[in-house]
XYZ file of C-alpha atoms in Angstrom:
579
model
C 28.608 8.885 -28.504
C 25.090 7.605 -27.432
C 24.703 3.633 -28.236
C 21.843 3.236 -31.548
C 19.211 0.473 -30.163
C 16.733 -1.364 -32.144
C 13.220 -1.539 -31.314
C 13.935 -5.212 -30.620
C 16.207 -5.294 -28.642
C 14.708 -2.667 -26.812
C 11.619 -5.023 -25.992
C 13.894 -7.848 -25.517
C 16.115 -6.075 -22.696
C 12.907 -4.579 -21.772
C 11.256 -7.845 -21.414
C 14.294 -9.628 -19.191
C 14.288 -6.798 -16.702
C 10.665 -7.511 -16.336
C 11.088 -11.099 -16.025
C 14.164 -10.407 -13.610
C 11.745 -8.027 -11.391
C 8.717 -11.172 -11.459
C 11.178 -13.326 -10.528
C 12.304 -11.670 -7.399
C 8.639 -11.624 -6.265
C 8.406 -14.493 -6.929
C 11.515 -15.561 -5.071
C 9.883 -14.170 -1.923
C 6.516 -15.403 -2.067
C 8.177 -19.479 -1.938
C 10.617 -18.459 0.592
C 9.176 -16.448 2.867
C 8.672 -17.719 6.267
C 5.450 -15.384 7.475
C 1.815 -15.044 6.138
C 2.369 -11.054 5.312
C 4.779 -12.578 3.103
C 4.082 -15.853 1.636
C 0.440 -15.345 1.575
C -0.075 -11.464 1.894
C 2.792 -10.354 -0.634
C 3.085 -7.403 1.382
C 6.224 -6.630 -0.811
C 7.528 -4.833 -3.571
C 10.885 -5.070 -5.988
C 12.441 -2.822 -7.838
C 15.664 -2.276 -10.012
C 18.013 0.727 -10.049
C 20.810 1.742 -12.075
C 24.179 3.158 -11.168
C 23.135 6.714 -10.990
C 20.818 5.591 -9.117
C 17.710 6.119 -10.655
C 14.600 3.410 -10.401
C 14.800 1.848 -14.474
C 11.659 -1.004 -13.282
C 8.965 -1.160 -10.522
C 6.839 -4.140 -10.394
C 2.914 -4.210 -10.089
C 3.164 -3.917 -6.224
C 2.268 -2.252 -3.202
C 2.321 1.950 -4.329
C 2.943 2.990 -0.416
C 6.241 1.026 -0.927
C 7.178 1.605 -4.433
C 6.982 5.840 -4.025
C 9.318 6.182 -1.345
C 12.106 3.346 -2.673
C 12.898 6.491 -4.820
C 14.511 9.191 -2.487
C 15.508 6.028 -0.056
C 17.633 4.322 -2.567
C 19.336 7.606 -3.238
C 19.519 8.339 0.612
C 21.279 5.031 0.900
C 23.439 4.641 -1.750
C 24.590 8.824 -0.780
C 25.506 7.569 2.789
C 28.162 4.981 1.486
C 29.075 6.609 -1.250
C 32.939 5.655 -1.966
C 32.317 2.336 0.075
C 30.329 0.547 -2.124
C 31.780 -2.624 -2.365
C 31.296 -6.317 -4.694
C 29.003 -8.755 -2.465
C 27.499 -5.514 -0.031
C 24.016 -5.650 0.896
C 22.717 -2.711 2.613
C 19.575 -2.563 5.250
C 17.234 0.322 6.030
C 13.843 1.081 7.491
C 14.328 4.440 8.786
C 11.782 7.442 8.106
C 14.356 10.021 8.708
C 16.799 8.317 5.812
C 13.435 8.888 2.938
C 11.981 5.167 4.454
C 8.386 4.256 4.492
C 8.084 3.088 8.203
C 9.940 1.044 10.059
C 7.599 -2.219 9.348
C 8.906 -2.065 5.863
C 12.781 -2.914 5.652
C 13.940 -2.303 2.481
C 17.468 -4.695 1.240
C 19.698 -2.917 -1.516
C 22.016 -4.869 -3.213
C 24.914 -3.572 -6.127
C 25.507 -5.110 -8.910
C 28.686 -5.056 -10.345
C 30.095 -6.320 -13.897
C 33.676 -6.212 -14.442
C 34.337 -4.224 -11.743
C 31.717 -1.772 -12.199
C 28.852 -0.526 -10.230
C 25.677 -0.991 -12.966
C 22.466 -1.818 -11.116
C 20.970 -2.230 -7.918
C 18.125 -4.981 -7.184
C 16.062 -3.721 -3.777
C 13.843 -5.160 -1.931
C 11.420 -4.090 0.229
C 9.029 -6.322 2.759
C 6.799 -5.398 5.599
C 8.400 -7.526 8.233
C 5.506 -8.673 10.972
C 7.334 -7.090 14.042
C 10.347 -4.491 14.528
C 10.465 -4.837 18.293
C 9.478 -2.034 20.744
C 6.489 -2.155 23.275
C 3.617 -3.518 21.015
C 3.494 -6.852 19.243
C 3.967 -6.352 15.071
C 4.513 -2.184 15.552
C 1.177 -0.375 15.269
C 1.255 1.350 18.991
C -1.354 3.924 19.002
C -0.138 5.180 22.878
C 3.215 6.079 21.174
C 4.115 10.105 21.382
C 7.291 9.502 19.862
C 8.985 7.666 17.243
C 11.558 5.805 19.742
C 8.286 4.042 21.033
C 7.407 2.318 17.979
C 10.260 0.462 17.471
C 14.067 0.055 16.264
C 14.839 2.521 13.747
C 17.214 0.972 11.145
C 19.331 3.458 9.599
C 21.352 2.372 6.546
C 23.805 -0.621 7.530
C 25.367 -3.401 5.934
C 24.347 -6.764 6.606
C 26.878 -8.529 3.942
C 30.205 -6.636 3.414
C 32.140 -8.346 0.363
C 30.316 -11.194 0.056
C 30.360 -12.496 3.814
C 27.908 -12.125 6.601
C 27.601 -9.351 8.839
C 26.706 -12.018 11.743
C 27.052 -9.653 14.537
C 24.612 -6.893 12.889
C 22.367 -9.470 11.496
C 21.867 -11.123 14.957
C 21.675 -7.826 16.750
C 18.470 -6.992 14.658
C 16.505 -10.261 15.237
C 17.531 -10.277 18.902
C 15.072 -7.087 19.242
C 12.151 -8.501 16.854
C 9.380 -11.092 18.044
C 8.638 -14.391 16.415
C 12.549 -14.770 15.384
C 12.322 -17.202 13.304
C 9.447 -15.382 10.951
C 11.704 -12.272 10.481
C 14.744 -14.285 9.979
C 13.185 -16.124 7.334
C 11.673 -12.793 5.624
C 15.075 -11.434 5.823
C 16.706 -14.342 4.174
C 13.759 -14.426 1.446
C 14.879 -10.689 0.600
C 18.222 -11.591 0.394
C 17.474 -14.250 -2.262
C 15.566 -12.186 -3.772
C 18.364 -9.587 -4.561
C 20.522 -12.530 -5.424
C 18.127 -14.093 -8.108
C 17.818 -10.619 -9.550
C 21.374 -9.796 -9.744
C 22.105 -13.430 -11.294
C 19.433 -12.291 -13.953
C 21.321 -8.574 -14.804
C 24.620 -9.888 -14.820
C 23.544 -12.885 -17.150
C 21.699 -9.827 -19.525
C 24.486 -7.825 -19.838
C 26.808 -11.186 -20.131
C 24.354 -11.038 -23.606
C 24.221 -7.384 -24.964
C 27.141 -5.527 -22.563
C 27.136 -2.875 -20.690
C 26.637 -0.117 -23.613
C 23.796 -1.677 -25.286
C 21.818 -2.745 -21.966
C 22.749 1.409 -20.562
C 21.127 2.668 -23.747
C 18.236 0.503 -23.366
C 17.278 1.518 -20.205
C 17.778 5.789 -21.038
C 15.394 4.706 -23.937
C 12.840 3.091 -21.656
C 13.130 6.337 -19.104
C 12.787 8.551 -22.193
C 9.580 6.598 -22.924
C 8.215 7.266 -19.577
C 9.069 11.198 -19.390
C 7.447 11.513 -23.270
C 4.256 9.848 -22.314
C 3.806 11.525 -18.828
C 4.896 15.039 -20.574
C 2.207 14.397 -23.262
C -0.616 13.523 -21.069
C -0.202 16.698 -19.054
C -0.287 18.727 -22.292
C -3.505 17.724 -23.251
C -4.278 19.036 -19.495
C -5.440 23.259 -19.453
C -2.434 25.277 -17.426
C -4.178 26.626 -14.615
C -4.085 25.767 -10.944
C -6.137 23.197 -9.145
C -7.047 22.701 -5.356
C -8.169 19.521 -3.666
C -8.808 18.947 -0.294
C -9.476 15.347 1.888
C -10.546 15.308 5.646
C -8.689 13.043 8.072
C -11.292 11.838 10.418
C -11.253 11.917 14.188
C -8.985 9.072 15.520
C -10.471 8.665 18.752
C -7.463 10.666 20.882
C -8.457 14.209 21.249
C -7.488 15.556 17.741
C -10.237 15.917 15.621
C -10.560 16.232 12.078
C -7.502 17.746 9.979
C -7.778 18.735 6.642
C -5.119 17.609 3.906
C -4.920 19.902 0.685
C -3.088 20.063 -2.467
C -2.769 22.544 -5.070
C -1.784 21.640 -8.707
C 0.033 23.874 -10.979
C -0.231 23.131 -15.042
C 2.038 25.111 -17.172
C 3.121 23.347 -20.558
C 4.492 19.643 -19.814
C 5.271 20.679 -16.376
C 2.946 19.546 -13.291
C 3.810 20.949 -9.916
C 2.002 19.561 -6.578
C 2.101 21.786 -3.651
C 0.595 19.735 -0.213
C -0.328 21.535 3.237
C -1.088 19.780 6.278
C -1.300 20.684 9.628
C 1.153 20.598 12.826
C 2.401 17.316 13.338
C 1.173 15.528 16.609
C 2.151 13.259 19.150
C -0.002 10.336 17.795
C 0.800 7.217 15.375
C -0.156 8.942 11.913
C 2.783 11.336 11.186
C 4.248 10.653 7.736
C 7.680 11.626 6.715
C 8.984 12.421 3.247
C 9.731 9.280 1.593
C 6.001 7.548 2.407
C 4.522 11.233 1.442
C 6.076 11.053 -2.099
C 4.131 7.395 -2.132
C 0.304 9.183 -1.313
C 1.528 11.994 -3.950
C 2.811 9.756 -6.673
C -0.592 7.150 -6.438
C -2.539 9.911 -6.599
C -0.921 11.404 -10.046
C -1.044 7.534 -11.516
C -4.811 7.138 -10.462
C -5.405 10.082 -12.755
C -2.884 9.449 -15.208
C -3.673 6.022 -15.683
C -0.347 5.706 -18.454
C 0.712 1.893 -19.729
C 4.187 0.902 -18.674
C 6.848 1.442 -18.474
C 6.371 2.368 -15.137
C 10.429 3.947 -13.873
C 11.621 7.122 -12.777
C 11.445 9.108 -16.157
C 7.709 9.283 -15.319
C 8.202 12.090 -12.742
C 11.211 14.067 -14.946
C 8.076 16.722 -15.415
C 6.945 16.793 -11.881
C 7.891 19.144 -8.781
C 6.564 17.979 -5.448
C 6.291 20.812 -2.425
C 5.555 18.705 0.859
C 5.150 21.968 2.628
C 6.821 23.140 5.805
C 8.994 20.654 7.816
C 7.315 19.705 11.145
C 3.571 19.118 9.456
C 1.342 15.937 9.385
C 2.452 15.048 5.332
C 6.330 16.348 6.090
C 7.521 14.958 9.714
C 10.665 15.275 11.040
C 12.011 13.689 14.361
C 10.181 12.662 16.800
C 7.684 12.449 15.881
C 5.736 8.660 15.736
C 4.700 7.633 12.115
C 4.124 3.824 12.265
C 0.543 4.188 11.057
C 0.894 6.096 8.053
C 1.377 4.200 4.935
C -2.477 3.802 5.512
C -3.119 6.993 7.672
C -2.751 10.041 6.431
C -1.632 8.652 3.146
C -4.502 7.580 1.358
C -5.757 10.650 2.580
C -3.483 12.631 0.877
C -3.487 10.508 -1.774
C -6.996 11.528 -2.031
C -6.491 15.301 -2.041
C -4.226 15.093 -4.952
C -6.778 13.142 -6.712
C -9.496 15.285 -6.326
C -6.995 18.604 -7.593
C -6.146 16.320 -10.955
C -9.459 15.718 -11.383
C -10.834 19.147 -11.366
C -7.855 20.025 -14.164
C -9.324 16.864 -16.397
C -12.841 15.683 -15.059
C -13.002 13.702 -17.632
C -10.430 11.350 -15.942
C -12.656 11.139 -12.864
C -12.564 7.799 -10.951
C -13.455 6.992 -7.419
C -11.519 6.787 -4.259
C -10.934 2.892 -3.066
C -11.850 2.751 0.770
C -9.528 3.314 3.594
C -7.465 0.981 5.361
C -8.672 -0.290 8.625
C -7.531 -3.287 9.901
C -6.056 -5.898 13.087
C -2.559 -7.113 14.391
C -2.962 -10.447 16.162
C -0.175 -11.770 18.891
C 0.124 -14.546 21.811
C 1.522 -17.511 22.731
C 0.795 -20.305 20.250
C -0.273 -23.082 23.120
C 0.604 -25.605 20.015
C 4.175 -25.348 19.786
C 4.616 -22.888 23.259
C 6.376 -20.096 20.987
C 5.373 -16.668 20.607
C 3.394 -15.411 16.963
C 3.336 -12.073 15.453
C 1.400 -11.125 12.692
C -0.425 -8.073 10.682
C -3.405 -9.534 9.598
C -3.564 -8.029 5.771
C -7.094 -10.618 5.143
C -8.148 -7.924 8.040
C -7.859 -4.706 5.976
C -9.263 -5.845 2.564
C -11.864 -3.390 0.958
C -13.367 -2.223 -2.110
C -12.160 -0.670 -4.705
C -13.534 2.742 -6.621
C -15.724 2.939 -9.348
C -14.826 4.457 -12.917
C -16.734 5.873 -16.045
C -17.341 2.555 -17.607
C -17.767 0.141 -14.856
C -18.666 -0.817 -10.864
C -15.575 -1.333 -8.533
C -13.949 -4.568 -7.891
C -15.067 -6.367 -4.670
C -12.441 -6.655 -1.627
C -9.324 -5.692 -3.525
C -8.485 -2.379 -2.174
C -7.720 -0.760 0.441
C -6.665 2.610 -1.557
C -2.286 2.376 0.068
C -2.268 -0.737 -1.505
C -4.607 -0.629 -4.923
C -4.775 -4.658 -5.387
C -1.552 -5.839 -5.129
C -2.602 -7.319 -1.649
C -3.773 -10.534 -1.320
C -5.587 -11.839 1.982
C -4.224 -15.560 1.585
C -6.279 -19.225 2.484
C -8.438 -18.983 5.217
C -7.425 -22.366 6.014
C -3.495 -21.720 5.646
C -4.034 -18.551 8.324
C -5.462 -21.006 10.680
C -2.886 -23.550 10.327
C 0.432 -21.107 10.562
C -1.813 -19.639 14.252
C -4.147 -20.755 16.822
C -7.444 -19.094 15.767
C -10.222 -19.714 14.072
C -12.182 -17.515 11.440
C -15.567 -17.389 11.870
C -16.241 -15.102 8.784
C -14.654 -13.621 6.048
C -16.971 -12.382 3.426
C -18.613 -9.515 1.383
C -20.607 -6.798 3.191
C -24.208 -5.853 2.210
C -24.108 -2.420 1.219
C -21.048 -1.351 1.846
C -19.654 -0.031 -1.767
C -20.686 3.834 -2.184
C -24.056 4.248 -4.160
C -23.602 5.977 -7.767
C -24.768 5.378 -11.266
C -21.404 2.494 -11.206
C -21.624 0.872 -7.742
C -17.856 1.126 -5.547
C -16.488 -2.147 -5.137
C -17.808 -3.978 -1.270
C -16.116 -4.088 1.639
C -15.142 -7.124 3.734
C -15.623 -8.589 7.345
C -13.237 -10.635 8.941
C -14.087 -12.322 12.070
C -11.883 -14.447 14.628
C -11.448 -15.908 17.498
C -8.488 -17.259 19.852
C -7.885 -20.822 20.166
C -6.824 -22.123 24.079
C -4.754 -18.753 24.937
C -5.481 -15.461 25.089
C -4.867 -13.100 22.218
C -3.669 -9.379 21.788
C -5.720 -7.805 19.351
C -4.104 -4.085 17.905
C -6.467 -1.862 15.833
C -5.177 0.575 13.163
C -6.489 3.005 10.584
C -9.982 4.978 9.321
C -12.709 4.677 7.068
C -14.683 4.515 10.209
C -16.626 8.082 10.298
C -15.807 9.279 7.088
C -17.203 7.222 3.462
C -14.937 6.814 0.926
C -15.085 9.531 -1.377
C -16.886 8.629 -4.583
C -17.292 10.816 -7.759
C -18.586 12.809 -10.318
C -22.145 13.378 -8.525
C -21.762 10.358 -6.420
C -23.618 10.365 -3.035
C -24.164 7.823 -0.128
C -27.827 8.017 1.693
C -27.181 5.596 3.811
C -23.980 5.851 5.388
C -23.178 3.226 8.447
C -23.183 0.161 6.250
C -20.198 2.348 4.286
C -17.915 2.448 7.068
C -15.353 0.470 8.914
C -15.600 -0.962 12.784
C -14.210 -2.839 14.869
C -17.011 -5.241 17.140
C -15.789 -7.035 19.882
C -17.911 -9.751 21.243
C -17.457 -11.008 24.713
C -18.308 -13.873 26.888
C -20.638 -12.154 28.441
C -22.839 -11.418 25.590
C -21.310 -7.667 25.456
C -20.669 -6.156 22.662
C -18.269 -3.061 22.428
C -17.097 -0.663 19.074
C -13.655 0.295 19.349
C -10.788 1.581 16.619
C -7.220 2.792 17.243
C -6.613 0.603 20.327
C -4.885 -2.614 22.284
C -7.157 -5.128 23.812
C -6.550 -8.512 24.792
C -9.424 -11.458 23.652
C -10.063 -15.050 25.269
C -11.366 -17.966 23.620
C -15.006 -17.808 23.374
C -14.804 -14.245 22.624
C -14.583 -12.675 19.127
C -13.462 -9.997 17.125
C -15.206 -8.410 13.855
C -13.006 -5.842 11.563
C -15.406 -4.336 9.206
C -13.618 -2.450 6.151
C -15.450 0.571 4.081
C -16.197 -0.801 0.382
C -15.142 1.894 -2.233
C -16.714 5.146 -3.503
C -19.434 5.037 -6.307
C -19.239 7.331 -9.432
C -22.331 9.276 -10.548
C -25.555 9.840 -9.197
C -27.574 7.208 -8.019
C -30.735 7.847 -9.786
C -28.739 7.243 -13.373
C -27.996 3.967 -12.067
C -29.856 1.043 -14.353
C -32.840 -0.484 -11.942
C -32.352 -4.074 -14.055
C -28.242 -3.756 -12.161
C -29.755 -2.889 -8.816
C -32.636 -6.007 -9.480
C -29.104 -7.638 -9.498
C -27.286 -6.438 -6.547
C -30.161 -7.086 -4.458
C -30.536 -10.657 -5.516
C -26.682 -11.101 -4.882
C -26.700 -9.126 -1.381
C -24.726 -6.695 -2.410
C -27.088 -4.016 -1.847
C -30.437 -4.398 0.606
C -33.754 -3.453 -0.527
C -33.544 -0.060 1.941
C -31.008 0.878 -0.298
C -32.616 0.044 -3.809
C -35.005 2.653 -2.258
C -33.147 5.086 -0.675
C -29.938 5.466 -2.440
C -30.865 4.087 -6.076
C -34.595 5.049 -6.205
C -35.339 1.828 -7.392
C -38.711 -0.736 -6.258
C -38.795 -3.850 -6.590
C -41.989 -6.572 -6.831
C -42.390 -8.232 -3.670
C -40.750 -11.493 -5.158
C -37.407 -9.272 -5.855
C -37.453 -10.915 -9.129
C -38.560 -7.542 -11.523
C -38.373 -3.978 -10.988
C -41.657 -2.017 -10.360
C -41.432 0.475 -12.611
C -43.939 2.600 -12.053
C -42.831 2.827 -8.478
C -39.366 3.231 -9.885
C -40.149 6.335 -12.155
C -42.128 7.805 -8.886
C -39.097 7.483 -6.174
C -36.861 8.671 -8.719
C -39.188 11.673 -9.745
């Protein structure tokens, strides 16, 4: 017989788990050991229950939070009947539902009284995983056993003591030991500090009571994501996103979904082409993360945010062996940004032709730097994934312009670039620039959010400098009308400035940078919603006198004049461009 709960101690139970999930983020953010962590946050937590199903995700990264999902129940299937007290389980591995193999993912049971009840999980994008290139991104790799070591589901504690032999084994093929080791340990007190926090909640309200709670808050989730597609027409939708030339022979590829309505049901179909032998293949687990950000961009529900939200949804990756459904070998290190967002994109654009009224804007693309060398400080070798690098803008809605430097899209704010000052302390650079980009958010009647530069050079040693992602030929897609006139401030690049006064535009590359000479990653700002012309003059008055946008594109893009002392509009002028 089902448990009766209250409505207050629903909230209440609801409540701790949410404290106990803040608390494990917050666990890693003081104890990490490397800026993707303690500065970054490139990390998400999660709880599961016994079944296991996910009952909590916290406001983190979505390219992590999708695929924890089918890799929590591809872990706990492979030691199923040797799940033990004090077991902590490890895992990076695309072909076991991961993400990629940057982000290791810790799962830890949680048992009361003998029995299995929860899991806490961690996941953390850890700055190297061995293999040829420095922090993982290796865009000469044709196969996933170049990219680094593939982690398939192991124990690192068994019964409460250390698997020291496993443990070392792992950090003896990862760079900058002493960062990873640290990451790892954060993780594990992470788990810990969550699992203190459970047991102590069902020490309170037992097993029953805490069990019922959590079907009711999955139950909550499946009604309001079942009543939200009601109010959406059956039919069946098609979107489509381009995947811009990488720069290594393959061209464009085109990404499409197809959206099914009938009732309370939603079903997603996604087709892709052939997958290749190039760094942006993305297996199921990380493909459920681009579909499932895409259905919460349009859905837009309040929390709580847990499994019972996709009770009413089918996903269809299409056939095994293509770009959004890889299967071994092929290399995949690149695509929680590439093709992700890109799909994440197509299955926005599909939702929003079944409910245009829930338009909103794509966030731009990430594009960004890995930095490695030998620190000449402390004569030790650094690792790192610049996230500061990758920071762009975000989309724009109905109501309102996008935010500035909060996206990109894989991550949708839950990144965080960190102190200038604190990156130059933990390496030996120095950041020249790190600021907002003139013109870079997508023109519409609501402005996209701008995009960032970041800027650096090496300090007495010569640096390795790896370059990931897109944005860099293709805008980010804006919305309901929205279109960009003037399109190179809108996309990413990477500059490289040499002693010699050269200057060279590369992406999707390895190059090595000596003191005196810089590098510049430009990120895409996000796309604008509306046309232009609709846009108030008085706002664009603003955004020129805050160099957001130039007075070009007052002209061009927002038909807009402005006196000569860019302190009033000329309205007369105004009503002619825009006539």
């Amino acid at each position: 017989m089902a448990t009766h709960v209250d409505p207050i101690t629903l909230a209440v139970v609801r409540g701790a788990l949410e404290t106990t999930q803040r608390e494990m983020t917050l666990t890693l953010e003081k104890t990490g050991r490397s800026s993707v962590f303690n500065l970054a946050h490139d990390y998400s937590n999660a709880l599961f229950d016994h079944f296991p199903e996910m009952i909590l995700q916290g406001q983190d990264i979505p390219i992590h939070l999708g695929s924890l999902i089918p890799a929590m129940k591809a872990v706990a299937e492979f030691f199923d009947g040797d799940i033990q007290e004090g077991d902590v389980i490890y895992h990076n591995d695309p072909a076991y539902k991961g993400s990629h193999i940057l982000d290791c993912c810790m799962y830890k049971p949680v048992f009361y009284k003998g029995e299995l009840v929860f899991w806490t999980v961690c996941k953390g994008h850890l700055t190297d995983i061995g293999g040829p290139v420095p922090a993982g991104y290796n865009p000469d790799a044709k196969e996933i056993y170049a990219e680094g070591l593939r982690i398939p589901p192991v124990k690192l504690w068994e019964q409460g003591k250390p698997r020291k032999d496993v443990i070392n084994l792992l950090l003896t093929n990862m760079r900058a030991r002493r960062d990873q080791e640290g990451d790892i340990n954060a993780q594990y007190g992470a788990c810990r500090v969550g699992e203190r926090n459970l047991i102590a909640l069902l020490d309170k309200y037992g097993v029953d009571t805490v069990k019922a709670c959590i079907a009711e808050l999955k139950d909550m989730a499946d009604r309001q994501m079942r009543s939200l597609i009601r109010d959406v027409p059956d039919g069946v939708y098609h979107g489509s996103a381009m995947l811009e030339d990488a720069g290594h022979g393959f061209g464009e590829m085109e990404i499409t979904s197809t959206i099914t309505v009938t009732g309370d049901q939603l079903h997603i179909a996604v087709q892709s082409p052939p997958q290749i032998p190039y760094f942006i293949n993305s297996y199921e687990g990380n493909s459920l993360s681009g579909v499932y950000l895409g259905l919460m961009m349009f859905a837009q529900l309040p929390p709580p945010y847990n499994e019972g939200l996709y009770r009413c949804v089918t996903v269809d990756l299409g056939e095994k062996g293509t770009l959004c459904n890889a299967v071994e070998p092929a290399p995949h290190v690149n695509c929680t940004t590439t093709p992700m967002e890109t799909l994440t994109d197509a299955v926005r654009q599909a939702l929003e032709q079944a409910a245009p009224e829930r338009v909103t804007a794509s966030w731009g693309h990430a594009s960004g730097i890995n930095i490695a060398g030998m620190d000449p400080r402390s004569g030790e070798q650094y690792v790192t994934m610049v996230l500061a690098s990758i920071i762009s803008g975000a989309g724009a809605t109905q109501v309102m312009d996008g935010w500035h430097a909060v996206g990109p899209l894989c991550c949708f704010g839950a990144l965080s670039s960190g102190d200038v000052e604190l990156l130059e302390y933990s390496y030996p650079i120095i950041i020249h620039r790190y600021g907002l980009l003139q013109d870079s958010g997508g023109a519409g009647k609501y402005r996209g959010g701008s995009g960032t530069a970041w800027e650096v050079e090496p300090r007495d040693h010569e640096m390795q400098v790896i370059a990931f992602g897109e944005g860099r030929q293709i805008a980010t897609l804006g919305a309901a009308g929205a279109e960009n006139r003037l399109l190179e401030p809108k996309l990413g690049k990477l500059v490289v400035d040499r002693a010699d006064g050269q200057q060279v535009h590369k992406h999707n590359t390895m190059l090595t940078i000596k003191p005196g000479e810089r590098v510049t990653n430009i990120n895409p700002g996000g796309g604008g919603y509306g046309p232009a012309f609709e846009r108030d003059p008085k706002a664009v008055l603003e955004d020129v006198r805050n160099d957001l946008v130039s007075l070009e594109a007052a002209e061009l893009e927002y038909g807009v004049a402005l006196n000569p002392d860019c302190l009033s509009v000329n309205w007369a002028e105004t009503e002619r461009l825009r006539g």
